Structures are given as structure tokens and as C-alpha cells.
mmCIF file of C-alpha atoms in Angstrom:
data_model
loop_
_atom_site.group_PDB
_atom_site.id
_atom_site.type_symbol
_atom_site.label_atom_id
_atom_site.label_comp_id
_atom_site.label_asym_id
_atom_site.label_seq_id
_atom_site.Cartn_x
_atom_site.Cartn_y
_atom_site.Cartn_z
ATOM 1 C CA MET O 50 -10.370 -16.926 -15.195
ATOM 2 C CA ASN O 51 -9.270 -13.648 -14.768
ATOM 3 C CA ARG O 52 -11.703 -10.747 -15.808
ATOM 4 C CA VAL O 53 -11.213 -7.630 -17.656
ATOM 5 C CA LEU O 54 -13.775 -5.232 -18.619
ATOM 6 C CA ILE O 55 -13.390 -3.281 -21.412
ATOM 7 C CA LEU O 56 -15.031 0.358 -22.035
ATOM 8 C CA ASP O 57 -14.312 1.572 -25.441
ATOM 9 C CA ALA O 58 -16.639 3.300 -27.938
ATOM 10 C CA ASN O 59 -15.504 1.902 -31.067
ATOM 11 C CA SER O 60 -16.867 -1.660 -31.312
ATOM 12 C CA SER O 61 -14.569 -2.929 -33.760
ATOM 13 C CA ASP O 62 -11.946 -2.382 -31.529
ATOM 14 C CA THR O 63 -13.602 -3.776 -28.508
ATOM 15 C CA ARG O 64 -14.344 -6.639 -30.017
ATOM 16 C CA PHE O 65 -10.926 -6.846 -31.183
ATOM 17 C CA MET O 66 -9.162 -6.537 -27.930
ATOM 18 C CA SER O 67 -11.950 -9.064 -26.421
ATOM 19 C CA GLY O 68 -10.540 -11.880 -29.303
ATOM 20 C CA LEU O 69 -6.839 -11.043 -27.934
ATOM 21 C CA LEU O 70 -7.768 -11.294 -24.266
ATOM 22 C CA THR O 71 -9.860 -14.446 -25.079
ATOM 23 C CA LYS O 72 -7.071 -16.109 -26.300
ATOM 24 C CA ALA O 73 -4.546 -15.178 -24.070
ATOM 25 C CA GLY O 74 -7.565 -17.083 -21.610
ATOM 26 C CA TYR O 75 -8.669 -13.977 -20.020
ATOM 27 C CA GLU O 76 -12.447 -13.928 -19.799
ATOM 28 C CA PRO O 77 -13.713 -10.124 -21.177
ATOM 29 C CA ILE O 78 -16.906 -8.021 -20.378
ATOM 30 C CA VAL O 79 -17.819 -5.322 -22.473
ATOM 31 C CA ALA O 80 -19.233 -2.321 -21.131
ATOM 32 C CA GLU O 81 -20.701 0.287 -23.931
ATOM 33 C CA ASN O 82 -21.427 3.309 -21.514
ATOM 34 C CA MET O 83 -20.438 4.713 -17.843
ATOM 35 C CA ASP O 84 -23.898 3.152 -16.612
ATOM 36 C CA ILE O 85 -23.128 -0.366 -17.601
ATOM 37 C CA GLY O 86 -19.718 0.293 -16.521
ATOM 38 C CA LYS O 87 -20.435 0.517 -13.149
ATOM 39 C CA LYS O 88 -22.780 -2.009 -13.079
ATOM 40 C CA GLU O 89 -19.953 -4.641 -14.168
ATOM 41 C CA VAL O 90 -17.558 -3.057 -12.002
ATOM 42 C CA ALA O 91 -19.661 -4.091 -8.773
ATOM 43 C CA LYS O 92 -19.401 -7.566 -10.255
ATOM 44 C CA LEU O 93 -15.868 -8.273 -10.908
ATOM 45 C CA PRO O 94 -14.047 -10.261 -8.408
ATOM 46 C CA LEU O 95 -10.710 -9.380 -6.722
ATOM 47 C CA GLY O 96 -7.481 -9.568 -9.148
ATOM 48 C CA ALA O 97 -9.950 -8.454 -12.409
ATOM 49 C CA VAL O 98 -8.622 -5.310 -14.454
ATOM 50 C CA VAL O 99 -10.182 -2.289 -16.299
ATOM 51 C CA VAL O 100 -8.958 -1.368 -19.754
ATOM 52 C CA THR O 101 -10.901 1.990 -20.837
ATOM 53 C CA ALA O 102 -10.798 4.409 -23.623
ATOM 54 C CA MET O 103 -9.839 8.303 -22.746
ATOM 55 C CA ARG O 104 -13.665 8.463 -23.683
ATOM 56 C CA PHE O 105 -16.168 6.546 -24.618
ATOM 57 C CA HIS O 106 -20.336 6.893 -24.433
ATOM 58 C CA ARG O 107 -21.576 9.206 -22.287
ATOM 59 C CA GLY O 108 -17.935 9.087 -19.786
ATOM 60 C CA THR O 109 -14.147 9.557 -19.582
ATOM 61 C CA ALA O 110 -11.738 7.426 -18.172
ATOM 62 C CA ARG O 111 -10.852 10.158 -15.502
ATOM 63 C CA GLU O 112 -14.508 10.134 -14.813
ATOM 64 C CA LEU O 113 -14.258 6.808 -14.418
ATOM 65 C CA ILE O 114 -11.223 6.533 -12.147
ATOM 66 C CA LYS O 115 -12.696 9.369 -9.957
ATOM 67 C CA TRP O 116 -15.991 6.993 -9.325
ATOM 68 C CA LEU O 117 -13.731 3.620 -8.824
ATOM 69 C CA LYS O 118 -11.724 5.429 -5.761
ATOM 70 C CA ALA O 119 -14.940 7.279 -4.257
ATOM 71 C CA GLU O 120 -16.415 3.928 -4.287
ATOM 72 C CA GLY O 121 -13.546 2.439 -2.859
ATOM 73 C CA TYR O 122 -12.841 0.107 -6.123
ATOM 74 C CA ARG O 123 -9.214 -0.412 -6.401
ATOM 75 C CA PHE O 124 -8.680 -2.558 -9.523
ATOM 76 C CA PRO O 125 -6.010 -1.451 -11.912
ATOM 77 C CA VAL O 126 -7.238 0.973 -14.682
ATOM 78 C CA ILE O 127 -5.264 0.988 -17.708
ATOM 79 C CA ALA O 128 -6.301 3.453 -20.752
ATOM 80 C CA VAL O 129 -6.369 3.169 -24.417
ATOM 81 C CA VAL O 130 -4.444 6.128 -25.718
ATOM 82 C CA ASP O 131 -3.940 7.301 -29.634
ATOM 83 C CA ASN O 132 -0.452 8.045 -30.561
ATOM 84 C CA LEU O 133 0.573 9.325 -27.622
ATOM 85 C CA ASN O 134 4.626 9.794 -26.904
ATOM 86 C CA GLY O 135 5.918 8.802 -23.434
ATOM 87 C CA LEU O 136 5.772 11.813 -21.795
ATOM 88 C CA ASP O 137 2.029 12.271 -23.122
ATOM 89 C CA ALA O 138 1.454 8.779 -21.935
ATOM 90 C CA ILE O 139 3.079 9.716 -18.367
ATOM 91 C CA GLU O 140 1.332 12.822 -17.986
ATOM 92 C CA VAL O 141 -1.835 10.898 -18.733
ATOM 93 C CA MET O 142 -1.295 8.434 -16.011
ATOM 94 C CA GLN O 143 -0.401 11.547 -13.231
ATOM 95 C CA ASP O 144 -3.520 13.339 -14.378
ATOM 96 C CA HIS O 145 -6.092 10.616 -14.619
ATOM 97 C CA GLY O 146 -4.647 7.721 -12.414
ATOM 98 C CA ALA O 147 -4.243 5.078 -14.929
ATOM 99 C CA VAL O 148 -1.771 2.538 -13.914
ATOM 100 C CA ALA O 149 -0.484 2.442 -17.575
ATOM 101 C CA VAL O 150 -1.570 3.037 -21.345
ATOM 102 C CA VAL O 151 -1.492 1.163 -24.200
ATOM 103 C CA GLN O 152 -1.557 2.480 -27.587
ATOM 104 C CA ARG O 153 -4.362 2.039 -29.950
ATOM 105 C CA PRO O 154 -2.905 1.401 -33.317
ATOM 106 C CA ALA O 155 -0.003 -1.310 -31.418
ATOM 107 C CA LEU O 156 -3.076 -3.038 -29.489
ATOM 108 C CA ASP O 157 -2.251 -6.536 -30.786
ATOM 109 C CA LYS O 158 1.472 -5.785 -29.182
ATOM 110 C CA GLN O 159 0.526 -3.934 -26.080
ATOM 111 C CA LEU O 160 -2.995 -5.367 -24.608
ATOM 112 C CA THR O 161 -2.525 -8.475 -23.188
ATOM 113 C CA GLU O 162 1.260 -8.266 -22.236
ATOM 114 C CA THR O 163 0.027 -4.864 -20.226
ATOM 115 C CA VAL O 164 -3.009 -6.717 -18.817
ATOM 116 C CA GLY O 165 -1.086 -9.762 -17.520
ATOM 117 C CA LYS O 166 1.110 -7.105 -15.123
ATOM 118 C CA TYR O 167 -1.892 -6.243 -13.385
ATOM 119 C CA VAL O 168 -4.288 -8.815 -13.741
ATOM 120 C CA ARG O 169 -4.165 -11.851 -10.696
ATOM 121 C CA PRO O 170 -6.056 -14.598 -9.890
ATOM 122 C CA ALA O 171 -8.804 -13.924 -7.417
ATOM 123 C CA ASP O 172 -7.514 -16.553 -5.340
ATOM 124 C CA SER O 173 -4.254 -14.991 -4.610
ATOM 125 C CA VAL O 174 -5.597 -11.670 -3.768
ATOM 126 C CA GLY O 175 -6.426 -10.568 -0.205
ATOM 127 C CA LEU O 176 -5.210 -13.393 2.261
ATOM 128 C CA THR O 177 -1.414 -13.478 0.265
ATOM 129 C CA GLY O 178 -1.644 -10.991 -2.733
ATOM 130 C CA ASP O 179 0.350 -8.203 -2.121
ATOM 131 C CA ALA O 180 -2.127 -5.791 -3.674
ATOM 132 C CA LEU O 181 -2.881 -2.084 -1.868
ATOM 133 C CA ILE O 182 -6.018 -2.933 0.691
ATOM 134 C CA PRO O 183 -8.514 -0.069 -0.146
ATOM 135 C CA ARG O 184 -9.017 2.678 2.781
ATOM 136 C CA PRO O 185 -11.110 5.705 3.051
ATOM 137 C CA SER O 186 -9.417 7.598 4.735
ATOM 138 C CA ASP O 187 -7.717 11.443 3.483
ATOM 139 C CA GLU O 188 -4.130 10.014 4.330
ATOM 140 C CA PHE O 189 -4.214 6.896 2.978
ATOM 141 C CA ARG O 190 -5.553 8.510 -0.442
ATOM 142 C CA ALA O 191 -2.494 10.839 -0.071
ATOM 143 C CA ILE O 192 -0.539 8.149 -0.492
ATOM 144 C CA GLU O 193 -2.095 6.767 -3.419
ATOM 145 C CA ARG O 194 -1.472 9.919 -5.496
ATOM 146 C CA GLU O 195 2.287 9.845 -3.863
ATOM 147 C CA VAL O 196 2.492 6.540 -5.480
ATOM 148 C CA SER O 197 1.286 7.288 -8.918
ATOM 149 C CA ARG O 198 3.622 10.741 -8.712
ATOM 150 C CA ILE O 199 6.990 8.483 -7.417
ATOM 151 C CA ALA O 200 6.463 5.856 -9.678
ATOM 152 C CA ALA O 201 6.763 7.746 -13.011
ATOM 153 C CA SER O 202 9.717 9.270 -11.871
ATOM 154 C CA LYS O 203 13.494 7.404 -11.673
ATOM 155 C CA ALA O 204 13.853 8.637 -7.836
ATOM 156 C CA ASN O 205 14.824 6.357 -5.395
ATOM 157 C CA VAL O 206 12.183 6.240 -2.301
ATOM 158 C CA ILE O 207 12.018 5.248 1.345
ATOM 159 C CA ILE O 208 8.912 4.119 2.876
ATOM 160 C CA PHE O 209 8.437 4.715 6.384
ATOM 161 C CA GLY O 210 6.078 3.296 8.856
ATOM 162 C CA GLU O 211 6.073 0.942 11.776
ATOM 163 C CA SER O 212 5.910 -2.918 11.649
ATOM 164 C CA GLY O 213 2.703 -4.245 9.849
ATOM 165 C CA MET O 214 1.902 -1.507 8.139
ATOM 166 C CA GLY O 215 1.943 -2.575 4.398
ATOM 167 C CA LYS O 216 5.157 -0.659 3.463
ATOM 168 C CA GLU O 217 6.030 -3.671 0.588
ATOM 169 C CA HIS O 218 2.558 -3.422 -0.599
ATOM 170 C CA ILE O 219 3.365 0.342 -1.420
ATOM 171 C CA ALA O 220 7.069 -0.205 -2.613
ATOM 172 C CA ARG O 221 5.780 -3.080 -5.156
ATOM 173 C CA GLU O 222 3.110 -1.036 -6.312
ATOM 174 C CA ILE O 223 5.322 1.984 -7.131
ATOM 175 C CA TYR O 224 6.949 -1.149 -9.121
ATOM 176 C CA ARG O 225 3.962 -2.018 -10.995
ATOM 177 C CA ARG O 226 2.938 1.315 -11.506
ATOM 178 C CA SER O 227 6.371 2.412 -13.123
ATOM 179 C CA ASN O 228 8.270 2.257 -16.376
ATOM 180 C CA ARG O 229 10.433 -0.514 -15.015
ATOM 181 C CA THR O 230 8.040 -3.421 -15.026
ATOM 182 C CA ASP O 231 9.779 -5.554 -17.942
ATOM 183 C CA LYS O 232 12.541 -5.362 -16.044
ATOM 184 C CA PRO O 233 13.738 -7.842 -13.365
ATOM 185 C CA LEU O 234 12.546 -7.052 -9.460
ATOM 186 C CA THR O 235 14.726 -8.230 -6.477
ATOM 187 C CA VAL O 236 13.099 -7.788 -2.887
ATOM 188 C CA LEU O 237 15.841 -8.339 -0.343
ATOM 189 C CA GLU O 238 15.179 -8.137 3.422
ATOM 190 C CA ALA O 239 18.431 -6.075 4.898
ATOM 191 C CA GLY O 240 18.529 -8.362 8.108
ATOM 192 C CA GLY O 241 18.592 -11.532 6.203
ATOM 193 C CA ALA O 242 20.244 -14.400 5.119
ATOM 194 C CA ALA O 243 20.771 -12.847 1.263
ATOM 195 C CA LEU O 244 23.000 -10.227 2.501
ATOM 196 C CA VAL O 245 25.640 -12.249 4.837
ATOM 197 C CA GLY O 246 29.118 -12.594 3.674
ATOM 198 C CA LYS O 247 32.366 -11.384 4.714
ATOM 199 C CA HIS O 248 33.751 -7.931 4.018
ATOM 200 C CA ASP O 249 37.368 -7.073 4.349
ATOM 201 C CA PRO O 250 37.728 -4.165 2.047
ATOM 202 C CA ALA O 251 41.498 -3.928 2.478
ATOM 203 C CA SER O 252 42.067 -7.376 1.175
ATOM 204 C CA GLY O 253 40.213 -6.629 -1.920
ATOM 205 C CA ASN O 254 38.392 -9.531 -1.920
ATOM 206 C CA SER O 255 34.839 -8.937 -0.287
ATOM 207 C CA GLU O 256 32.209 -11.785 -0.431
ATOM 208 C CA MET O 257 29.692 -9.041 0.995
ATOM 209 C CA TYR O 258 30.450 -6.735 -2.018
ATOM 210 C CA ASN O 259 30.401 -9.406 -4.847
ATOM 211 C CA ARG O 260 27.210 -11.040 -3.367
ATOM 212 C CA ILE O 261 25.542 -7.539 -3.292
ATOM 213 C CA LYS O 262 27.096 -6.369 -6.629
ATOM 214 C CA GLY O 263 25.602 -10.113 -8.344
ATOM 215 C CA TYR O 264 21.824 -8.516 -6.770
ATOM 216 C CA PHE O 265 22.657 -4.934 -8.873
ATOM 217 C CA ASN O 266 23.743 -6.637 -11.704
ATOM 218 C CA ASN O 267 21.132 -8.585 -12.092
ATOM 219 C CA ALA O 268 18.510 -6.106 -11.930
ATOM 220 C CA ALA O 269 19.636 -4.044 -14.203
ATOM 221 C CA GLY O 270 17.218 -1.633 -16.051
ATOM 222 C CA GLY O 271 14.940 -2.511 -12.788
ATOM 223 C CA THR O 272 14.025 -2.362 -9.054
ATOM 224 C CA ILE O 273 15.195 -3.394 -5.733
ATOM 225 C CA ILE O 274 13.673 -3.592 -2.877
ATOM 226 C CA ILE O 275 15.486 -3.767 0.308
ATOM 227 C CA LYS O 276 13.163 -4.260 3.447
ATOM 228 C CA ASN O 277 13.870 -2.741 6.671
ATOM 229 C CA ILE O 278 17.026 -0.686 5.680
ATOM 230 C CA HIS O 279 17.587 -0.045 9.035
ATOM 231 C CA LEU O 280 18.449 -3.152 9.807
ATOM 232 C CA LEU O 281 21.384 -2.846 7.368
ATOM 233 C CA ASN O 282 24.854 -3.262 9.289
ATOM 234 C CA PHE O 283 27.799 -0.536 9.363
ATOM 235 C CA ASP O 284 29.907 -2.938 6.618
ATOM 236 C CA LYS O 285 26.844 -3.599 4.557
ATOM 237 C CA GLN O 286 25.884 0.418 4.320
ATOM 238 C CA SER O 287 29.340 0.817 3.246
ATOM 239 C CA VAL O 288 29.174 -1.573 0.131
ATOM 240 C CA PHE O 289 25.826 -0.160 -0.844
ATOM 241 C CA LEU O 290 27.178 3.583 -0.546
ATOM 242 C CA HIS O 291 30.127 1.993 -2.616
ATOM 243 C CA ILE O 292 27.901 0.804 -5.428
ATOM 244 C CA LEU O 293 25.478 3.744 -5.663
ATOM 245 C CA SER O 294 27.975 6.185 -5.669
ATOM 246 C CA THR O 295 30.586 5.162 -7.531
ATOM 247 C CA GLU O 296 29.544 2.859 -10.029
ATOM 248 C CA HIS O 297 25.865 4.140 -10.479
ATOM 249 C CA PRO O 298 23.860 1.279 -11.657
ATOM 250 C CA ASP O 299 20.911 1.724 -13.709
ATOM 251 C CA VAL O 300 18.735 0.330 -10.905
ATOM 252 C CA ARG O 301 15.942 1.827 -8.620
ATOM 253 C CA VAL O 302 16.106 1.074 -5.293
ATOM 254 C CA ILE O 303 13.372 1.393 -3.062
ATOM 255 C CA CYS O 304 13.750 1.205 0.765
ATOM 256 C CA THR O 305 11.247 -0.033 3.305
ATOM 257 C CA ALA O 306 12.155 1.730 6.673
ATOM 258 C CA GLU O 307 10.873 2.052 10.561
ATOM 259 C CA PRO O 308 11.129 5.480 11.962
ATOM 260 C CA GLU O 309 14.125 4.513 13.836
ATOM 261 C CA LEU O 310 15.855 4.977 10.889
ATOM 262 C CA LEU O 311 15.671 9.092 11.254
ATOM 263 C CA GLU O 312 17.434 8.789 14.957
ATOM 264 C CA MET O 313 19.952 6.401 13.862
ATOM 265 C CA VAL O 314 20.954 8.943 11.255
ATOM 266 C CA THR O 315 21.573 11.488 13.431
ATOM 267 C CA GLU O 316 23.584 9.392 15.601
ATOM 268 C CA LYS O 317 25.396 8.438 12.450
ATOM 269 C CA THR O 318 25.046 4.727 13.399
ATOM 270 C CA PHE O 319 23.577 4.703 9.830
ATOM 271 C CA ARG O 320 25.720 6.737 7.032
ATOM 272 C CA PRO O 321 23.954 9.952 6.147
ATOM 273 C CA THR O 322 25.382 9.860 2.462
ATOM 274 C CA LEU O 323 24.017 6.540 2.105
ATOM 275 C CA PHE O 324 20.894 7.736 3.430
ATOM 276 C CA PHE O 325 20.389 10.609 1.165
ATOM 277 C CA HIS O 326 21.532 8.366 -1.492
ATOM 278 C CA LEU O 327 18.286 6.504 -0.759
ATOM 279 C CA ARG O 328 16.421 8.814 0.140
ATOM 280 C CA GLU O 329 15.346 10.702 -3.201
ATOM 281 C CA VAL O 330 11.892 11.470 -2.338
ATOM 282 C CA ASP O 331 9.602 9.347 0.540
ATOM 283 C CA ILE O 332 6.783 8.112 1.676
ATOM 284 C CA THR O 333 5.061 7.963 5.429
ATOM 285 C CA VAL O 334 2.766 5.709 6.198
ATOM 286 C CA PRO O 335 0.788 6.717 9.533
ATOM 287 C CA PRO O 336 0.211 4.322 12.486
ATOM 288 C CA LEU O 337 -3.473 2.457 12.300
ATOM 289 C CA ARG O 338 -4.132 4.182 15.158
ATOM 290 C CA LYS O 339 -4.207 7.420 13.713
ATOM 291 C CA THR O 340 -6.003 6.614 10.769
ATOM 292 C CA SER O 341 -9.002 5.261 13.131
ATOM 293 C CA GLY O 342 -11.440 5.133 10.408
ATOM 294 C CA ASP O 343 -9.716 2.981 8.204
ATOM 295 C CA ILE O 344 -9.585 0.479 11.308
ATOM 296 C CA VAL O 345 -13.728 -1.059 10.023
ATOM 297 C CA PRO O 346 -13.339 -1.040 6.646
ATOM 298 C CA ILE O 347 -10.165 -2.992 6.503
ATOM 299 C CA ALA O 348 -11.543 -5.306 8.953
ATOM 300 C CA GLU O 349 -14.434 -6.070 6.499
ATOM 301 C CA PHE O 350 -11.729 -6.129 3.404
ATOM 302 C CA PHE O 351 -10.214 -9.251 5.225
ATOM 303 C CA LEU O 352 -13.758 -10.751 5.731
ATOM 304 C CA TYR O 353 -14.444 -10.329 2.066
ATOM 305 C CA CYS O 354 -11.182 -12.020 1.381
ATOM 306 C CA HIS O 355 -11.629 -14.776 4.211
ATOM 307 C CA ALA O 356 -15.693 -15.742 2.438
ATOM 308 C CA ASP O 357 -13.840 -15.265 -1.617
ATOM 309 C CA GLY O 358 -11.214 -17.872 -0.362
ATOM 310 C CA ASN O 359 -13.388 -19.878 1.702
ATOM 311 C CA LYS O 360 -16.214 -20.082 -1.102
ATOM 312 C CA GLY O 361 -18.522 -19.181 1.961
ATOM 313 C CA GLN O 362 -21.280 -15.998 3.008
ATOM 314 C CA VAL O 363 -19.106 -12.943 4.315
ATOM 315 C CA LYS O 364 -19.575 -12.726 7.671
ATOM 316 C CA ARG O 365 -20.034 -9.056 9.275
ATOM 317 C CA LEU O 366 -19.409 -7.366 12.759
ATOM 318 C CA ASP O 367 -21.554 -6.679 15.031
ATOM 319 C CA ALA O 368 -22.027 -2.966 16.969
ATOM 320 C CA SER O 369 -20.149 -4.355 20.091
ATOM 321 C CA ALA O 370 -17.096 -5.751 17.661
ATOM 322 C CA VAL O 371 -17.328 -2.694 15.803
ATOM 323 C CA LYS O 372 -16.558 -0.857 19.308
ATOM 324 C CA ALA O 373 -13.993 -2.925 20.147
ATOM 325 C CA LEU O 374 -11.821 -2.786 16.803
ATOM 326 C CA LYS O 375 -12.104 0.713 17.131
ATOM 327 C CA VAL O 376 -11.004 1.044 21.258
ATOM 328 C CA HIS O 377 -7.866 -1.083 20.209
ATOM 329 C CA ILE O 378 -4.466 0.710 19.924
ATOM 330 C CA TRP O 379 -3.146 -1.651 17.619
ATOM 331 C CA PRO O 380 0.736 -1.915 17.864
ATOM 332 C CA GLY O 381 1.000 -4.634 15.257
ATOM 333 C CA ASN O 382 -0.958 -2.330 13.109
ATOM 334 C CA ILE O 383 -3.025 -3.664 10.135
ATOM 335 C CA ARG O 384 -0.839 -7.093 10.261
ATOM 336 C CA GLU O 385 -2.418 -7.624 13.702
ATOM 337 C CA LEU O 386 -5.755 -6.733 12.661
ATOM 338 C CA ARG O 387 -5.341 -9.010 9.817
ATOM 339 C CA ASN O 388 -4.739 -11.834 12.112
ATOM 340 C CA VAL O 389 -7.559 -10.890 14.534
ATOM 341 C CA ILE O 390 -10.116 -10.816 11.979
ATOM 342 C CA LEU O 391 -8.894 -14.212 10.082
ATOM 343 C CA LEU O 392 -8.837 -16.208 13.275
ATOM 344 C CA ALA O 393 -12.315 -14.554 14.459
ATOM 345 C CA ALA O 394 -14.016 -15.590 11.144
ATOM 346 C CA ASP O 395 -12.386 -19.647 11.423
ATOM 347 C CA ASN O 396 -13.961 -19.650 14.590
ATOM 348 C CA VAL O 397 -17.265 -18.066 14.349
ATOM 349 C CA ASP O 398 -19.824 -20.791 13.755
ATOM 350 C CA GLY O 399 -22.412 -17.965 12.429
ATOM 351 C CA ASP O 400 -22.277 -15.034 9.986
ATOM 352 C CA VAL O 401 -22.011 -12.601 12.816
ATOM 353 C CA ILE O 402 -18.627 -11.290 14.824
ATOM 354 C CA THR O 403 -18.810 -10.010 18.069
ATOM 355 C CA ALA O 404 -16.917 -8.185 20.712
ATOM 356 C CA THR O 405 -16.523 -11.406 22.498
ATOM 357 C CA ASP O 406 -15.028 -13.187 18.857
ATOM 358 C CA LEU O 407 -12.491 -11.356 18.442
ATOM 359 C CA PRO O 408 -8.736 -12.924 19.991
ATOM 360 C CA ILE O 409 -7.376 -9.265 20.712
ATOM 361 C CA SER O 410 -4.592 -9.603 22.961
ATOM 362 C CA HIS O 411 -4.248 -7.178 25.627
ATOM 363 C CA SER O 412 -0.261 -8.384 26.256
ATOM 364 C CA SER O 413 0.916 -6.274 23.478
ATOM 365 C CA PRO O 414 3.964 -3.915 23.596
ATOM 366 C CA GLU O 415 3.495 -0.419 23.962
ATOM 367 C CA THR O 416 3.819 1.628 20.906
ATOM 368 C CA ARG O 417 6.708 3.866 20.709
ATOM 369 C CA ASP O 418 4.031 6.825 19.410
ATOM 370 C CA SER O 419 1.008 5.966 21.131
ATOM 371 C CA LEU O 420 -1.773 8.256 22.551
ATOM 372 C CA ARG O 421 -0.265 8.659 25.838
ATOM 373 C CA LEU O 422 -0.031 12.180 27.326
ATOM 374 C CA ARG O 423 2.969 13.806 26.825
ATOM 375 C CA ASN O 424 3.249 16.927 25.096
ATOM 376 C CA PRO O 425 0.798 19.625 27.118
ATOM 377 C CA ASN O 426 0.269 21.585 23.598
ATOM 378 C CA THR O 427 -1.536 18.431 22.094
ATOM 379 C CA GLU O 428 -2.838 17.193 24.803
ATOM 380 C CA ARG O 429 -6.127 18.736 24.720
ATOM 381 C CA GLN O 430 -6.199 17.396 20.963
ATOM 382 C CA MET O 431 -5.241 14.179 21.893
ATOM 383 C CA ILE O 432 -8.183 13.624 24.838
ATOM 384 C CA ALA O 433 -10.538 14.447 22.411
ATOM 385 C CA ASP O 434 -9.162 11.905 19.894
ATOM 386 C CA ALA O 435 -9.486 8.840 22.629
ATOM 387 C CA LEU O 436 -13.143 10.496 23.364
ATOM 388 C CA THR O 437 -14.266 10.110 19.494
ATOM 389 C CA GLN O 438 -12.366 6.994 19.381
ATOM 390 C CA THR O 439 -14.229 5.165 22.320
ATOM 391 C CA ASP O 440 -17.888 6.769 21.572
ATOM 392 C CA GLY O 441 -17.121 9.209 24.763
ATOM 393 C CA ASN O 442 -16.490 6.073 26.987
ATOM 394 C CA LEU O 443 -14.154 7.748 29.902
ATOM 395 C CA THR O 444 -13.049 4.542 31.057
ATOM 396 C CA GLN O 445 -11.457 3.663 27.376
ATOM 397 C CA ALA O 446 -10.564 6.647 26.590
ATOM 398 C CA ALA O 447 -8.269 6.634 29.723
ATOM 399 C CA LYS O 448 -6.905 3.004 29.123
ATOM 400 C CA LEU O 449 -6.057 4.204 25.370
ATOM 401 C CA LEU O 450 -4.311 7.099 26.155
ATOM 402 C CA GLY O 451 -2.602 5.150 29.490
ATOM 403 C CA ILE O 452 -3.955 7.243 32.475
ATOM 404 C CA GLY O 453 -6.367 6.572 35.214
ATOM 405 C CA ARG O 454 -10.358 7.182 34.986
ATOM 406 C CA SER O 455 -10.003 10.531 37.565
ATOM 407 C CA THR O 456 -7.189 11.894 35.600
ATOM 408 C CA MET O 457 -9.042 11.488 32.623
ATOM 409 C CA THR O 458 -12.589 13.335 34.449
ATOM 410 C CA TYR O 459 -10.003 15.706 35.529
ATOM 411 C CA LYS O 460 -8.774 16.582 32.245
ATOM 412 C CA VAL O 461 -11.877 16.247 30.215
ATOM 413 C CA LYS O 462 -13.758 19.294 32.762
ATOM 414 C CA GLN O 463 -10.038 20.997 32.457
ATOM 415 C CA TYR O 464 -10.409 21.764 28.866
ATOM 416 C CA GLY O 465 -14.206 21.653 28.656
ATOM 417 C CA LEU O 466 -14.708 18.527 26.205
ATOM 418 C CA LYS O 467 -18.270 16.828 26.075
ATOM 419 C CA GLN O 468 -18.553 13.268 26.237
#
């Protein structure tokens, strides 16, 4: 049963909300103040939701959300507000960090419907869910702030990042936090069969146009997510451009793309006019190797999900496993890390995972933007980063940078770096 934590100083309203949620099939938990709320949050399963008043005993919604983020909890927070108009409600979401608001006078009409948009069964989260994975890096926290800001707007978005970085999860999070969640969501793969069709604009009968136009019609008032927009061929680009620039449908478009899209625009293999229609705002997700502080927390998150899904003990990483995870470049990013961790968790009999238990492949293709030395202006910092990531091990740092150990030794002395 899905749990919903309620923090509210109004006892009659908490009883009313509990009744509504129980009737709708949820398990409500009431906390009277911030201290009790924090203890109850620690007990919440994945997929739970927090419903909070703007003010309650010894705390506020803003303070609660700040604490949740600081502690690494990613439960959606729904704020109960008093008679605010639409603009005020958006301000609450932007300034306080709530994913949605419900009006106190309309609890009976809004509460269960809004909770239903964000709560998910625990067994559908983590391994198969599409929620954002908790990550402590400053870079990812900045992305989370951007998600909230962009979700409150109507702008079309392109999310840039390498394969395996969870771009679609970010796209879906923008949708979930927007005011279009009561309208259709359509997800299309730019290189997939959903967009296949003959295109003959001269004949006035284009199968491709009719198909793509149909998706926009079905998503009226809602959102279309187009995955891997860089895979659109020129004919498909032309159809999308015509629909967006001429017909102006009431549909928000959120795209994901690998960094090569920017080169394609420069080289005119992707139409610049379409690019700027789609990229009214953008988010860039750095590869995992550039936020190495996220590697172990993400791995531990997958271990928690594995234990939760298998109703077993959470397995832990020993020091050797942590070091092995940190020194790998992860060309497959989070997707590759997830596969490695889940395979290790499945195959280890005990509760401790060591470096030898990690099925890390060393036959991966070289990353396009790796730590390999190319730019003398950034060389010193790259070497310092590699040393930090490998705890000062020259051999491993040299491997990470794609250079020989003797070259590494020379560079360390050249720049006066400490091991």
C-alpha cells in the first residue's frame, strides 16, 4: 500500500485528509511537528509522497523541503495552501520546492487526484521506475533547481547529455512538475518505428506528416517527449518544423539529445530553425566521470533498490569496491553503473561486495570527452582530478588519462602536484 506522510497543524484537516486518502487506497501517516516528521520520513518506502501545510508545529514547508534535500530524500512534496491564485501557487512551487499545490478549501476535490500523480508502488521504483536518482553533487542539485524552474514555464526544452545519463527521467520529471499533468503525455523515439512513413510533400499526401500530426492532435494541451532528437532525418525535421512554426499546436515538446546535436546544427545536418523552436531552454547533464562524487551514492541507491525488490539485506561495498568504482571512466554512465551493481548484487552470496565481485568491462569504447590530455590549458587540472579520483595512485591515474606511467610521473613533477 502506498504511504502518504501528512504534516499539518490543523487536526481536523489532518483527520479529513487521512480519511480521503484511506478511502482512495493509500496509507496515511500523520506527523504533528518537524521532529516527528523527520522520524517518519526515515521510515517511508520508495514511492511515498509527503503532504505538508505551509506552516506546522515547529516548522515550515520550506524548512522541511530544505532538510529533505540535504539528507538526500527525494520524496515528492505537495503543499497545502490557503486560497492562492495560480500565479501565487507557481511561486510557492518555485520558491519552496514543492512539486504541486492543493488548495485547502478544495481538499476533497484536489488531494487524492494530486497525490495519485506522484505516488508510486515501492516495487515499481528504482529498478523500473523513472524517478530521478538521488545524487549529492552540486551539478545535479543545480539541475534539480532548473527542472523546477523550467517545469513552471511553457517553454520547449532540450536535455543534452551522453547516453545512459537518465535524460528521459529528467524529461518526465519536468512533465510531472508542470501544470500539464492532467493532459496526455506521449513519448516518441526519434529513430524508432513510431515516426516511420513516406514523405512526399509535393503530392500533398505525406504519410509521415499525417502520423506526426496525429501525435500532436492526441497530445493536445499536454506534452510530447522526443528521445534522441539528433536521430531525426531531414524529412522528419521538415515535418516537425512545419507543424511547430505554422500550426502552433498547444503541445509542449521536451527533447533529449546527445551533444553531437550541436555539431549537427553547425554543419546544417540538423535544421537550425527547428533547433531553436525546440531549444527555448535547455539542460546539460554532465557525464558521470565529471561528477565522480555521485558514483558511490548512485551505486548504493541501486543496492538499496535491489534489496527492496528482493526483500533482502542491503549489500554494501567494501573499500576495494569503492576504489574500483571511482577509477573507472564509465563510458556507459549511470546505465553501465546500474548493470554492474545489479549483477554484483545478484551473484555475491554474502552481504559485502568487493572489487573482484564487480563485473566492470575494460573493452568499452573511448569516451568522446574523457579525461585524456588534449588541452594544455586544462592539463594540470585534469591531472589533479585524476589523482584525486584514484587516491594518488600514479598507475591508475595514468590509465584514467590514457597516458603512460612515466609521462604521468613527469607531469606530476612538472606541475608540482602532490600524490
